Tab-separated table of C-alpha atoms and ligand atoms in Angstrom:
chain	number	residue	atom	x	y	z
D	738	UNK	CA	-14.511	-13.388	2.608
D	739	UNK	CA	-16.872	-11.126	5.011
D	740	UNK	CA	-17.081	-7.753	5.189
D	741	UNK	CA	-15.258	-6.266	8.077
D	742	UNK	CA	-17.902	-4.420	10.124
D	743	UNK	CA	-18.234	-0.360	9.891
D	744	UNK	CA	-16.986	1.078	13.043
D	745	UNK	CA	-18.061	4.539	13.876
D	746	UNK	CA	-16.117	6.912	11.854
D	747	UNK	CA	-13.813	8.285	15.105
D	748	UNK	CA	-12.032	4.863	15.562
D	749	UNK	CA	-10.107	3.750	13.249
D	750	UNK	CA	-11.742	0.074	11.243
D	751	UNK	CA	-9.115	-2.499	12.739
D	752	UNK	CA	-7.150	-3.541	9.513
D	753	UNK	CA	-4.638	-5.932	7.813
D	754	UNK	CA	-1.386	-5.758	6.671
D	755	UNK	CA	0.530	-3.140	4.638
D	756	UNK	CA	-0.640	-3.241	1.092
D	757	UNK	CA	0.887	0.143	-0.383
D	758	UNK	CA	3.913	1.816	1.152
D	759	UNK	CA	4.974	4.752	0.219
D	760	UNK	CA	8.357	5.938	1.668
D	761	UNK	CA	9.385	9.900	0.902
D	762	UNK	CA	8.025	9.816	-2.356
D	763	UNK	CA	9.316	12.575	-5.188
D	764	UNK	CA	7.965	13.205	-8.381
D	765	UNK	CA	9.173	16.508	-10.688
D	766	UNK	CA	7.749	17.702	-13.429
D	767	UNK	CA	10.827	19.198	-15.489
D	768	UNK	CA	11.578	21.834	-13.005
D	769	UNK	CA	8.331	21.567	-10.705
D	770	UNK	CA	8.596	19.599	-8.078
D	771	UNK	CA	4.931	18.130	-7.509
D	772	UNK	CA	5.871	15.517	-4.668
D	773	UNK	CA	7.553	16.346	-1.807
D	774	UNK	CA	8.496	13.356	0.083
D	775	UNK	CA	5.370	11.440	0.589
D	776	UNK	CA	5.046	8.696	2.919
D	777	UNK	CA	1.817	6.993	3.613
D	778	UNK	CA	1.067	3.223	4.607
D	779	UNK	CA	-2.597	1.528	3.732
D	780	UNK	CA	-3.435	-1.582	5.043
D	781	UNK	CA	-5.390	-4.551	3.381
D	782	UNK	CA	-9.008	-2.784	3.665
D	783	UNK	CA	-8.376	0.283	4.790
D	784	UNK	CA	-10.327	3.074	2.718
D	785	UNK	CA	-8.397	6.111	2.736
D	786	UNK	CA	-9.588	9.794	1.564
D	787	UNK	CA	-7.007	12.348	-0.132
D	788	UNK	CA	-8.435	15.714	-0.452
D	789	UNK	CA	-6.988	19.214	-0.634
D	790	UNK	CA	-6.390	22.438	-2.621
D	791	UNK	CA	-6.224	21.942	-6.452
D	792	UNK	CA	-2.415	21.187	-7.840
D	793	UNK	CA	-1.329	19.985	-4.464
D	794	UNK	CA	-0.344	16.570	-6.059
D	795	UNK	CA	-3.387	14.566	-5.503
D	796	UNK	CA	-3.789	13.142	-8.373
D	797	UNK	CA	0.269	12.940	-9.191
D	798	UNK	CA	0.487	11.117	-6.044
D	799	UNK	CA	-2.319	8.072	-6.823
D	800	UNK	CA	-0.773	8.059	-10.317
D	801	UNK	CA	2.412	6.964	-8.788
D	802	UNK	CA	1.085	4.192	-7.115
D	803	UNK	CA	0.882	2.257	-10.713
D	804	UNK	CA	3.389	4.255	-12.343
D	805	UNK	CA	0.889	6.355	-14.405
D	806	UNK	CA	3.458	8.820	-13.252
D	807	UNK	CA	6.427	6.973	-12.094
D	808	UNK	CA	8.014	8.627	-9.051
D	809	UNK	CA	11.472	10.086	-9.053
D	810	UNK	CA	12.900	9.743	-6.004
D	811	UNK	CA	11.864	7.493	-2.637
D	812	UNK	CA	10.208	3.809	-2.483
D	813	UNK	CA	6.390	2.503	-3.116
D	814	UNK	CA	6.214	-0.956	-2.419
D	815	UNK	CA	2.803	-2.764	-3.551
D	816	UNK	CA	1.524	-5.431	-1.798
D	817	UNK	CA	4.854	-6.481	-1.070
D	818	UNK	CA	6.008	-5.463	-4.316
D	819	UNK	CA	8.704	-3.012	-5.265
D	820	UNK	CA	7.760	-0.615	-7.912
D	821	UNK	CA	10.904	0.428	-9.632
D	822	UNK	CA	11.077	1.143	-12.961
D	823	UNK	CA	9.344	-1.380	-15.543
D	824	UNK	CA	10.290	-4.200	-12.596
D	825	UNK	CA	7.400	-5.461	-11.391
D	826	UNK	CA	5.521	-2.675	-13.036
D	827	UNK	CA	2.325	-5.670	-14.930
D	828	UNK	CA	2.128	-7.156	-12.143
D	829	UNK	CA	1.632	-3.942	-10.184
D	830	UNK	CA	-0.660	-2.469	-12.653
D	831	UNK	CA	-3.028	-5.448	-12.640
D	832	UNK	CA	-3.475	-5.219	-8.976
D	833	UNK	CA	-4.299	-1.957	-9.363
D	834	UNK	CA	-7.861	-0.963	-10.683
D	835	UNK	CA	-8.323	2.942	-11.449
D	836	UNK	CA	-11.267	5.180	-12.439
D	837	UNK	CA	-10.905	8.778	-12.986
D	838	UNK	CA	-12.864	12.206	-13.383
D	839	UNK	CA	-13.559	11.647	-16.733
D	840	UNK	CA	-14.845	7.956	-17.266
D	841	UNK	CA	-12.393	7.228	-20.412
D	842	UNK	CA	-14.548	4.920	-21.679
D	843	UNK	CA	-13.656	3.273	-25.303
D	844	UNK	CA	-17.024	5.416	-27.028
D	845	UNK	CA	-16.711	2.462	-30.218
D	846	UNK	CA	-17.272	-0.406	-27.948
D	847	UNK	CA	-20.606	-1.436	-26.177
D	848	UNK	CA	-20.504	-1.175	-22.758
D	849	UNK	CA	-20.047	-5.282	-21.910
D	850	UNK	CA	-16.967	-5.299	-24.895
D	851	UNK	CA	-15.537	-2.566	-22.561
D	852	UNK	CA	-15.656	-4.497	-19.550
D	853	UNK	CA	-14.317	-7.847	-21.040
D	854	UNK	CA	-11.681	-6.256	-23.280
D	855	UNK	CA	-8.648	-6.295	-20.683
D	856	UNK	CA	-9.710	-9.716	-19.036
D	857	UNK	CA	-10.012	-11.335	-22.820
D	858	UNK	CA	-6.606	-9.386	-24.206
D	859	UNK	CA	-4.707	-9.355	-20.309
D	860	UNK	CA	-5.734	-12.407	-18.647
D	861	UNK	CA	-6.403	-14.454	-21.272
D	862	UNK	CA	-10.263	-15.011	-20.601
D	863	UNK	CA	-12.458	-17.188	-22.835
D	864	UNK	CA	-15.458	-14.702	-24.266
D	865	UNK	CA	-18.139	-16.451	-22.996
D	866	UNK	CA	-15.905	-16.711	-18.930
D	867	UNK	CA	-15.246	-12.587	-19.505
D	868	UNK	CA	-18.969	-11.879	-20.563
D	869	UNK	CA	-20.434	-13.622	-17.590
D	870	UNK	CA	-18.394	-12.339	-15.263
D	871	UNK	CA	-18.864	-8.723	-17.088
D	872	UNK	CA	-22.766	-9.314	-16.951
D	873	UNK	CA	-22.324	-10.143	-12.919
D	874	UNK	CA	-20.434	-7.428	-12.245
D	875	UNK	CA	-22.860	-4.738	-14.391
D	876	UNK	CA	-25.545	-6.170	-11.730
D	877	UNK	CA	-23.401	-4.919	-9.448
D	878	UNK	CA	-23.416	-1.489	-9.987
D	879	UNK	CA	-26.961	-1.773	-11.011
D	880	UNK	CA	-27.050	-1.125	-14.908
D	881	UNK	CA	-27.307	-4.956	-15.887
D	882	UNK	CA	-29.631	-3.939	-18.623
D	883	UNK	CA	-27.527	-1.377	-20.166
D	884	UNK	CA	-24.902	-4.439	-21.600
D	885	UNK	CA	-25.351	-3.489	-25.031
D	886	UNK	CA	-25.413	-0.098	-24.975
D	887	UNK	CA	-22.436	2.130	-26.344
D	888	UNK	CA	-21.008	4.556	-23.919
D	889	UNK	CA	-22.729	7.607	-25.448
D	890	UNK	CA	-26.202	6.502	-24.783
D	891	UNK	CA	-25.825	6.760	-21.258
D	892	UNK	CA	-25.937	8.934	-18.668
D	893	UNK	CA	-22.550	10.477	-16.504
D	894	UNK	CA	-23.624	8.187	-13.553
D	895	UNK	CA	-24.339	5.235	-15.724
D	896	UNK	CA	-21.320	5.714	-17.294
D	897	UNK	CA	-18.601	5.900	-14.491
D	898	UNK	CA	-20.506	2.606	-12.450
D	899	UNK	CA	-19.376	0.874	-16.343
D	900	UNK	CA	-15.781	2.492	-15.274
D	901	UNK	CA	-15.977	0.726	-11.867
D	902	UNK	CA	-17.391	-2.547	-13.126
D	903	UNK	CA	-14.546	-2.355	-16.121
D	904	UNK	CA	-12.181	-1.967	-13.303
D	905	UNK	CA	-13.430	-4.810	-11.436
D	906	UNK	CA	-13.549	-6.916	-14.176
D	907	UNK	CA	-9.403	-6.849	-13.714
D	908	UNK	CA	-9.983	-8.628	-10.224
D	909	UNK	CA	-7.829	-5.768	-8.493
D	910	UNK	CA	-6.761	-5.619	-4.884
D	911	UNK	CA	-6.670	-2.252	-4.795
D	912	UNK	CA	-8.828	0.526	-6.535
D	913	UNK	CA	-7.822	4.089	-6.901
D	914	UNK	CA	-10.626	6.775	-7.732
D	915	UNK	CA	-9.520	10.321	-8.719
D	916	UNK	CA	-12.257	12.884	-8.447
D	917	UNK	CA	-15.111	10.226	-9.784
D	918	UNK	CA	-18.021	12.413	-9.089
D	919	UNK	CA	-16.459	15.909	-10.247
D	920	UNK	CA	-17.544	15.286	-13.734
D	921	UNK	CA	-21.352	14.448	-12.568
D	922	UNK	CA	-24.293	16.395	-12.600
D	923	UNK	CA	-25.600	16.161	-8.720
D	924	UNK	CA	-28.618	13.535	-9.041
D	925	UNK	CA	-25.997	11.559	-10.643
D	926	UNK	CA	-23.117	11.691	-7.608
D	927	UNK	CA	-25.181	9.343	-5.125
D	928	UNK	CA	-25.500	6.670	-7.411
D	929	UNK	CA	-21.950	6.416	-8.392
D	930	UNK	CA	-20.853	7.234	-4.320
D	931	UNK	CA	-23.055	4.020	-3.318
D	932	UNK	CA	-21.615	1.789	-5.416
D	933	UNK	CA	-18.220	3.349	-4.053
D	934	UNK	CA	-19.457	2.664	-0.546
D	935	UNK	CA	-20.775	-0.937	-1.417
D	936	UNK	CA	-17.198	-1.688	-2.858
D	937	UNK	CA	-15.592	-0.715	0.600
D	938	UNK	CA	-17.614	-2.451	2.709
D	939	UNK	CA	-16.846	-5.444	0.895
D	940	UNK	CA	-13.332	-4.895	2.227
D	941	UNK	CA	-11.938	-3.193	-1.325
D	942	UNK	CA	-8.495	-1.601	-0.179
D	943	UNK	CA	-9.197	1.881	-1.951
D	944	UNK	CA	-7.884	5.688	-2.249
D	945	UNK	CA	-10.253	7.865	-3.285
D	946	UNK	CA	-9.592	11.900	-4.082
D	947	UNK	CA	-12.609	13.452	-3.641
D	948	UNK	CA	-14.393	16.416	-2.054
D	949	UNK	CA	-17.568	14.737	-1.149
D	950	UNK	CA	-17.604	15.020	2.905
D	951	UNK	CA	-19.938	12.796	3.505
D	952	UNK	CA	-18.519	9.924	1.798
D	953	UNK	CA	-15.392	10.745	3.647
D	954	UNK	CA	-17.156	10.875	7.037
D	955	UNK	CA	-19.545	7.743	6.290
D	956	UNK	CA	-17.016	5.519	4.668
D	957	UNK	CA	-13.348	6.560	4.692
D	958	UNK	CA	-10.879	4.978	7.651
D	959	UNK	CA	-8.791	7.823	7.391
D	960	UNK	CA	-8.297	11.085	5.547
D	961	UNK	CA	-4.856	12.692	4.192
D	962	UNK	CA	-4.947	16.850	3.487
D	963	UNK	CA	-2.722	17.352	0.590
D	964	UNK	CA	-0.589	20.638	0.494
D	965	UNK	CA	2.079	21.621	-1.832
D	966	UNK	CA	3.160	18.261	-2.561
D	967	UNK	CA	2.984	16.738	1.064
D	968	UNK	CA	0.534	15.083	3.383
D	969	UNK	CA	0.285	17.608	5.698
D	970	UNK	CA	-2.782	16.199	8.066
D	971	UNK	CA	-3.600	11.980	8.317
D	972	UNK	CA	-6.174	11.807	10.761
D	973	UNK	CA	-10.318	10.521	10.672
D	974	UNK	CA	-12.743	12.269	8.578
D	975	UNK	CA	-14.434	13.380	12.181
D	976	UNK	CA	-11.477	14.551	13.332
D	977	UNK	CA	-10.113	16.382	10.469
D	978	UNK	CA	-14.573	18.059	10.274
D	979	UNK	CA	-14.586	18.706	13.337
D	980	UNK	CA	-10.880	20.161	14.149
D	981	UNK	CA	-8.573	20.334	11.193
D	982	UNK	CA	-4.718	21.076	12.756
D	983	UNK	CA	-3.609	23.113	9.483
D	984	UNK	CA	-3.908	26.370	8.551
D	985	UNK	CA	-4.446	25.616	4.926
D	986	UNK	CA	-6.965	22.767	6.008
D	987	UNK	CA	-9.495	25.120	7.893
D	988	UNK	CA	-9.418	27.514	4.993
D	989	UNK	CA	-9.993	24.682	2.862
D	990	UNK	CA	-12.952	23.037	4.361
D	991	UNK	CA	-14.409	26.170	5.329
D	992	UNK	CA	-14.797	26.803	1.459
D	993	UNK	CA	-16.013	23.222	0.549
D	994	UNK	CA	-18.501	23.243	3.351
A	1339	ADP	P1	-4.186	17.893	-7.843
A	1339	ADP	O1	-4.668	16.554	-8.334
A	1339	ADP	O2	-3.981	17.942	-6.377
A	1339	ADP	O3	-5.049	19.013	-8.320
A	1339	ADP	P2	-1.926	17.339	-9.559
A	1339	ADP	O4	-1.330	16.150	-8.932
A	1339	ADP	O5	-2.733	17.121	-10.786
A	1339	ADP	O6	-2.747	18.172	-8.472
A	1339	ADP	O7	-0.794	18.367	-9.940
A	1339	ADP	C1	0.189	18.798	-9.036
A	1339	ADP	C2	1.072	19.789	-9.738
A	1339	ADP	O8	1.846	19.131	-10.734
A	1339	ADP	C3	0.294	20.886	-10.449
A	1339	ADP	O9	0.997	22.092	-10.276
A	1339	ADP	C4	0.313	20.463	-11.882
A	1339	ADP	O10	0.259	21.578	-12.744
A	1339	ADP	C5	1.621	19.722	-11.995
A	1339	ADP	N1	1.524	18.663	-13.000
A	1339	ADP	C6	0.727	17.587	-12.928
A	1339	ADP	N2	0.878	16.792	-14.006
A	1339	ADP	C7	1.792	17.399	-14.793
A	1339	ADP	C8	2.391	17.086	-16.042
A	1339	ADP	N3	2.079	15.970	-16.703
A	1339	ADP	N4	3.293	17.954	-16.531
A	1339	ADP	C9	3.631	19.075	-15.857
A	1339	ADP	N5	3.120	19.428	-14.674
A	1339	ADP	C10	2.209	18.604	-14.138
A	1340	MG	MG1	-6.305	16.068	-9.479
C-alpha cells in the first residue's frame, strides 16, 4: 500500500470508507453522565485530533471505541462491525491498537517479550515469527538496540515508541493514542510525536487526544473540541487555530497557546 500524499492542512486528505461510526453515543458513570450523544464518522486513513478541557470525556469517549468503557446508550460500529456488548467485542479489540499517557508497560518482561506477548498468546505466533516481526517493528520506532532491555532501563520516550511498536505488533487497523506525550519530559515529546507522524503517513487510521498543536496542525485531517461530554467543534486544525466557533474553544486554546 502507498502512503496517501499530505495535503495542506486546510483541505481535508481525500479518504476511504467509514471505519468507526459513532451514532449518539452515551456513557454514565453511576449518576454522571460523561457522554452526551456523540456522533463522529472516521474514514479508512483519516487522522483525527480530540482535544479539549480536562473531564470533557476525551478519554471516556476513545475508550468506548473498544469497549474499555462500553457505551450505554447509541451505536459504534467498527469497521463494519457492531460493537454491542461482548458481540463482536475480540474481534473489535484486535483491530484496535491503543497507547496511553502512562506507557503500561509489563516492568518484568524485556522490552521484545513485551512486544511478542499478545501476537504469541492472541494470534497464535511461532516465537521465532513474533520476535522478528517484534525486532522489525523496534527499528521502526528507532530503539532496535534496546530489545533486551527491561522497561525500567529506559527512558519516557524510549519507553512509549516500545508502547507503539507493542501495539503494532497486534497488526491493528486502527490506533487510538490518549495523551501519549503528557507523561514526557519535553526533549522526549518529538521523538515519540515523529514516530506518531510516520505511522499516519503510512495511512494508519488513528485518534489521537492530545494538546500538542503542532502535531494537530502538521498531521491531523481533522480536529474535534470536546465539551461536557459532546463534540462541540469538527473542523481542520487551521481552522479551529486560526478561528475557533466556541466560546469554550477560544478560552481553551488561548490557554494552551
Ligand atoms: P478527559 O479525558 O476529557 O479529561 P474523561 O473521559 O477521563 O475526561 O472523564 C470524563 C468525566 O467522566 C470526568 O468527569 C471523569 O471524572 C468521569 N469519569 C471518567 N472515568 C470514570 C470512572 N471510571 N468512574 C467515574 N467517573 C469517571
Ligand atoms: Mg483523558
Amino acid at each position: 500500500m502507498t502512503a496517501p500524499a499530505l495535503s495542506p492542512s486546510s483541505a481535508p486528505r481525500v479518504t476511504g470508507e467509514p471505519i468507526i461510526v459513532a451514532e449518539n453515543v452515551h456513557k454514565h458513570f453511576g449518576g454522571f453522565h460523561a457522554l452526551r450523544g456523540v456522533n463522529l464518522t472516521v474514514r479508512r486513513g483519516e487522522v483525527v485530533v480530540i482535544i479539549g478541557p480536562s473531564g470533557s470525556g476525551k478519554s471516556t469517549f476513545i475508550r468506548t471505541i473498544n469497549a474499555l468503557d462500553p457505551h450505554d446508550g447509541g451505536s459504534i460500529t467498527v469497521d463494519g462491525l457492531p460493537l454491542q456488548g461482548a458481540r463482536n467485542l475480540d474481534a473489535i479489540r484486535r483491530e484496535v491498537g491503543m497507547v496511553f499517557q502512562s506507557f503500561n508497560l509489563f516492568p518484568h518482561l524485556s522490552v521484545l517479550d513485551n512486544i511478542t506477548l499478545a501476537p504469541i498468546r492472541v494470534r497464535r505466533a511461532s516465537k521465532a515469527d513474533a520476535e522478528a516481526r517484534g525486532l522489525e517493528l523496534l527499528a521502526r520506532v528507532g530503539i532496535a538496540e534496546q530489545a533486551q532491555k527491561y522497561p525500567a532501563q529506559l527512558s519516557g520516550g524510549q519507553q512509549q515508541r516500545v508502547a507503539i511498536a507493542r501495539a503494532l505488533a497486534m497488526n491493528p487497523k486502527i490506533m487510538l493514542f490518549d495523551e501519549p506525550t503528557s507523561a514526557l519530559d519535553p526533549e522526549m515529546i518529538k521523538e515519540v510525536l515523529d514516530v506518531m507522524k510516520e505511522l499516519a503517513q503510512s495511512g494508519m487510521t488513528m485518534l489521537v487526544v492530545t494538546h500538542e498543536m503542532g502535531f494537530a496542525r502538521e498531521v491531523a485531517d481533522r480536529l474535534l473540541f470536546f465539551d461536557q461530554g459532546n463534540v462541540v467543534e469538527d473542523t481542520t486544525p487551521e481552522a479551529f487555530y486560526h478561528d475557533p466557533q466556541h466560546e469554550r474553544a477560544k478560552l481553551f486554546l488561548s490557554k494552551i497557546l
